[in-house]
PDB file of C-alpha atoms in Angstrom:
ATOM      1  CA  MET A   1     -41.979 -22.007  10.343  1.00 88.00           C
ATOM      2  CA  ALA A   2     -41.019 -24.309  13.186  1.00 92.00           C
ATOM      3  CA  GLU A   3     -40.895 -23.885  16.944  1.00 95.00           C
ATOM      4  CA  VAL A   4     -38.239 -25.742  18.901  1.00 95.00           C
ATOM      5  CA  THR A   5     -37.959 -26.486  22.609  1.00 96.00           C
ATOM      6  CA  PHE A   6     -34.454 -26.430  24.064  1.00 96.00           C
ATOM      7  CA  ARG A   7     -34.444 -28.529  27.228  1.00 96.00           C
ATOM      8  CA  ASP A   8     -31.643 -29.320  29.677  1.00 94.00           C
ATOM      9  CA  GLU A   9     -31.839 -32.601  31.551  1.00 93.00           C
ATOM     10  CA  THR A  10     -29.646 -34.459  33.992  1.00 88.00           C
ATOM     11  CA  ALA A  11     -28.021 -37.733  32.956  1.00 87.00           C
ATOM     12  CA  THR A  12     -30.929 -39.523  34.643  1.00 88.00           C
ATOM     13  CA  GLY A  13     -33.499 -37.605  32.582  1.00 89.00           C
ATOM     14  CA  ALA A  14     -34.673 -35.144  35.226  1.00 90.00           C
ATOM     15  CA  PRO A  15     -35.600 -31.777  33.674  1.00 91.00           C
ATOM     16  CA  VAL A  16     -33.442 -28.795  34.646  1.00 90.00           C
ATOM     17  CA  ALA A  17     -34.604 -25.929  32.398  1.00 91.00           C
ATOM     18  CA  GLU A  18     -36.263 -25.268  29.061  1.00 93.00           C
ATOM     19  CA  PHE A  19     -37.253 -22.509  26.668  1.00 95.00           C
ATOM     20  CA  GLN A  20     -38.843 -22.273  23.220  1.00 96.00           C
ATOM     21  CA  VAL A  21     -37.843 -20.391  20.091  1.00 96.00           C
ATOM     22  CA  ALA A  22     -40.376 -19.921  17.286  1.00 96.00           C
ATOM     23  CA  GLY A  23     -40.089 -18.835  13.685  1.00 96.00           C
ATOM     24  CA  LEU A  24     -37.309 -21.214  12.700  1.00 96.00           C
ATOM     25  CA  PRO A  25     -36.793 -22.901   9.339  1.00 97.00           C
ATOM     26  CA  ALA A  26     -37.992 -26.505   9.060  1.00 96.00           C
ATOM     27  CA  ARG A  27     -34.433 -27.861   8.925  1.00 97.00           C
ATOM     28  CA  MET A  28     -31.271 -26.675  10.677  1.00 97.00           C
ATOM     29  CA  THR A  29     -27.890 -28.237  11.408  1.00 98.00           C
ATOM     30  CA  ALA A  30     -26.864 -29.168  14.934  1.00 98.00           C
ATOM     31  CA  ARG A  31     -24.215 -26.423  14.744  1.00 98.00           C
ATOM     32  CA  GLU A  32     -26.844 -23.804  13.841  1.00 98.00           C
ATOM     33  CA  LEU A  33     -29.127 -24.986  16.642  1.00 98.00           C
ATOM     34  CA  ILE A  34     -26.371 -24.946  19.261  1.00 98.00           C
ATOM     35  CA  ARG A  35     -25.312 -21.443  18.192  1.00 98.00           C
ATOM     36  CA  LEU A  36     -28.959 -20.297  18.198  1.00 98.00           C
ATOM     37  CA  ARG A  37     -29.482 -21.718  21.664  1.00 97.00           C
ATOM     38  CA  VAL A  38     -26.367 -19.986  23.010  1.00 98.00           C
ATOM     39  CA  ARG A  39     -27.296 -16.679  21.338  1.00 97.00           C
ATOM     40  CA  GLU A  40     -30.762 -16.806  22.918  1.00 97.00           C
ATOM     41  CA  GLU A  41     -29.568 -17.603  26.441  1.00 95.00           C
ATOM     42  CA  VAL A  42     -26.820 -14.955  26.280  1.00 97.00           C
ATOM     43  CA  ALA A  43     -29.338 -12.387  24.993  1.00 97.00           C
ATOM     44  CA  ARG A  44     -31.586 -13.195  27.970  1.00 95.00           C
ATOM     45  CA  HIS A  45     -28.652 -12.748  30.340  1.00 96.00           C
ATOM     46  CA  ASN A  46     -27.461  -9.530  28.681  1.00 97.00           C
ATOM     47  CA  ALA A  47     -30.949  -8.016  28.901  1.00 97.00           C
ATOM     48  CA  ARG A  48     -30.487  -8.095  32.689  1.00 95.00           C
ATOM     49  CA  PRO A  49     -26.800  -8.737  33.464  1.00 94.00           C
ATOM     50  CA  SER A  50     -26.129 -10.351  36.812  1.00 94.00           C
ATOM     51  CA  ASP A  51     -23.330 -12.263  38.509  1.00 95.00           C
ATOM     52  CA  ARG A  52     -25.079 -15.550  37.685  1.00 94.00           C
ATOM     53  CA  PHE A  53     -25.313 -17.103  34.219  1.00 95.00           C
ATOM     54  CA  THR A  54     -27.509 -20.057  33.378  1.00 91.00           C
ATOM     55  CA  GLY A  55     -26.440 -21.536  30.084  1.00 92.00           C
ATOM     56  CA  LEU A  56     -25.022 -24.424  28.149  1.00 93.00           C
ATOM     57  CA  VAL A  57     -21.343 -23.617  28.706  1.00 91.00           C
ATOM     58  CA  ARG A  58     -19.278 -21.755  31.278  1.00 92.00           C
ATOM     59  CA  PRO A  59     -18.255 -18.178  30.467  1.00 94.00           C
ATOM     60  CA  ASP A  60     -14.627 -17.098  30.939  1.00 89.00           C
ATOM     61  CA  ASP A  61     -13.710 -16.391  34.572  1.00 89.00           C
ATOM     62  CA  ALA A  62     -16.828 -18.070  35.972  1.00 93.00           C
ATOM     63  CA  GLU A  63     -17.182 -20.799  38.567  1.00 94.00           C
ATOM     64  CA  ALA A  64     -19.549 -23.723  38.158  1.00 89.00           C
ATOM     65  CA  GLU A  65     -22.524 -23.834  40.529  1.00 88.00           C
ATOM     66  CA  LEU A  66     -25.575 -26.022  40.690  1.00 81.00           C
ATOM     67  CA  ASN A  67     -27.427 -25.472  37.379  1.00 77.00           C
ATOM     68  CA  GLY A  68     -25.376 -22.430  36.385  1.00 87.00           C
ATOM     69  CA  TYR A  69     -22.226 -20.379  36.693  1.00 94.00           C
ATOM     70  CA  ARG A  70     -21.152 -17.600  39.073  1.00 95.00           C
ATOM     71  CA  LEU A  71     -19.435 -14.638  37.428  1.00 96.00           C
ATOM     72  CA  ARG A  72     -16.956 -12.517  39.386  1.00 94.00           C
ATOM     73  CA  GLU A  73     -19.181  -9.503  38.693  1.00 94.00           C
ATOM     74  CA  ALA A  74     -22.366  -8.733  36.818  1.00 95.00           C
ATOM     75  CA  ARG A  75     -21.428  -8.260  33.184  1.00 94.00           C
ATOM     76  CA  ARG A  76     -22.504  -8.745  29.603  1.00 95.00           C
ATOM     77  CA  ILE A  77     -21.375 -11.913  27.828  1.00 96.00           C
ATOM     78  CA  ASP A  78     -20.195 -12.273  24.208  1.00 96.00           C
ATOM     79  CA  TRP A  79     -22.558 -14.765  22.559  1.00 97.00           C
ATOM     80  CA  GLU A  80     -20.176 -15.593  19.691  1.00 97.00           C
ATOM     81  CA  ARG A  81     -17.385 -16.542  22.125  1.00 96.00           C
ATOM     82  CA  GLN A  82     -19.873 -18.677  24.082  1.00 97.00           C
ATOM     83  CA  ALA A  83     -21.097 -20.329  20.860  1.00 97.00           C
ATOM     84  CA  ASP A  84     -17.512 -21.201  19.874  1.00 97.00           C
ATOM     85  CA  ILE A  85     -16.959 -22.695  23.338  1.00 95.00           C
ATOM     86  CA  ALA A  86     -20.192 -24.702  22.978  1.00 96.00           C
ATOM     87  CA  GLU A  87     -19.127 -26.120  19.609  1.00 97.00           C
ATOM     88  CA  ARG A  88     -15.791 -27.246  21.078  1.00 96.00           C
ATOM     89  CA  ALA A  89     -17.583 -28.719  24.117  1.00 95.00           C
ATOM     90  CA  PHE A  90     -19.871 -30.732  21.820  1.00 97.00           C
ATOM     91  CA  LEU A  91     -16.855 -32.095  19.941  1.00 96.00           C
ATOM     92  CA  ARG A  92     -15.124 -33.018  23.243  1.00 94.00           C
ATOM     93  CA  ASN A  93     -18.275 -34.709  24.592  1.00 92.00           C
ATOM     94  CA  GLY A  94     -18.836 -32.015  27.224  1.00 93.00           C
ATOM     95  CA  PHE A  95     -22.541 -32.437  26.497  1.00 95.00           C
ATOM     96  CA  PHE A  96     -24.680 -34.422  24.145  1.00 95.00           C
ATOM     97  CA  MET A  97     -27.786 -33.481  22.250  1.00 97.00           C
ATOM     98  CA  LEU A  98     -30.890 -35.539  21.561  1.00 96.00           C
ATOM     99  CA  ALA A  99     -33.296 -34.725  18.732  1.00 96.00           C
ATOM    100  CA  GLY A 100     -36.482 -36.626  19.411  1.00 88.00           C
ATOM    101  CA  ASP A 101     -35.306 -40.058  20.551  1.00 86.00           C
ATOM    102  CA  ARG A 102     -31.891 -40.132  18.857  1.00 93.00           C
ATOM    103  CA  GLN A 103     -28.478 -38.730  19.733  1.00 96.00           C
ATOM    104  CA  VAL A 104     -26.998 -36.129  17.396  1.00 97.00           C
ATOM    105  CA  GLU A 105     -23.390 -37.050  16.697  1.00 96.00           C
ATOM    106  CA  ASP A 106     -22.184 -34.494  14.147  1.00 97.00           C
ATOM    107  CA  LEU A 107     -22.346 -30.692  14.134  1.00 98.00           C
ATOM    108  CA  ASP A 108     -23.235 -30.716  10.439  1.00 98.00           C
ATOM    109  CA  GLU A 109     -26.125 -33.174  10.877  1.00 97.00           C
ATOM    110  CA  GLU A 110     -29.432 -31.681   9.733  1.00 97.00           C
ATOM    111  CA  ILE A 111     -32.336 -31.826  12.175  1.00 96.00           C
ATOM    112  CA  ASP A 112     -35.902 -31.887  10.861  1.00 96.00           C
ATOM    113  CA  LEU A 113     -37.605 -29.535  13.308  1.00 95.00           C
ATOM    114  CA  GLY A 114     -41.029 -30.583  12.072  1.00 92.00           C
ATOM    115  CA  ALA A 115     -40.342 -34.158  13.138  1.00 91.00           C
ATOM    116  CA  ASP A 116     -38.037 -33.413  16.114  1.00 85.00           C
ATOM    117  CA  PRO A 117     -39.094 -30.092  17.684  1.00 92.00           C
ATOM    118  CA  ASP A 118     -37.702 -31.031  21.124  1.00 95.00           C
ATOM    119  CA  LEU A 119     -33.948 -30.847  21.624  1.00 97.00           C
ATOM    120  CA  VAL A 120     -32.531 -32.217  24.859  1.00 96.00           C
ATOM    121  CA  PHE A 121     -29.069 -31.253  26.111  1.00 96.00           C
ATOM    122  CA  VAL A 122     -27.317 -33.312  28.765  1.00 95.00           C
ATOM    123  CA  LYS A 123     -24.122 -31.890  30.254  1.00 90.00           C
ATOM    124  CA  LEU A 124     -21.544 -34.500  31.137  1.00 83.00           C
ATOM    125  CA  VAL A 125     -19.567 -34.023  34.327  1.00 71.00           C
ATOM    126  CA  PRO A 126     -16.014 -35.394  34.541  1.00 61.00           C
ATOM    127  CA  LEU A 127     -15.548 -37.940  37.305  1.00 55.00           C
ATOM    128  CA  ALA A 128     -13.226 -36.956  40.140  1.00 57.00           C
ATOM    129  CA  GLY A 129     -10.718 -39.260  41.728  1.00 55.00           C
ATOM    130  CA  GLY A 130      -9.650 -41.451  38.907  1.00 50.00           C
TER     131      GLY A 130
END
């Protein structure tokens, strides 16, 4: 069984947050890993609901803040809805994912967690002004 580290970094490579998940199969698709990541971070939030959510994608009715999102009120979040939003964000280049030293470009790409146990997520911020 493999252990993977999910790490968020800025576009310049500065670490923002990370957590590990153990007991995973040796190979998983990018889609499975993104959904797993979202399920884990939502489960952590739902264990102690608050008006702040730190995760890969913004929940409905939340405002972006530095390294997270502000909810209108403390509430539980639906992990499956968040995972669907994350998949769409990946496809729209809302974030990119690195496995080891290479960029993952397809949701159905298999990742060898024995060789690439560190997954880096970099959220891309749209430029303002035009």
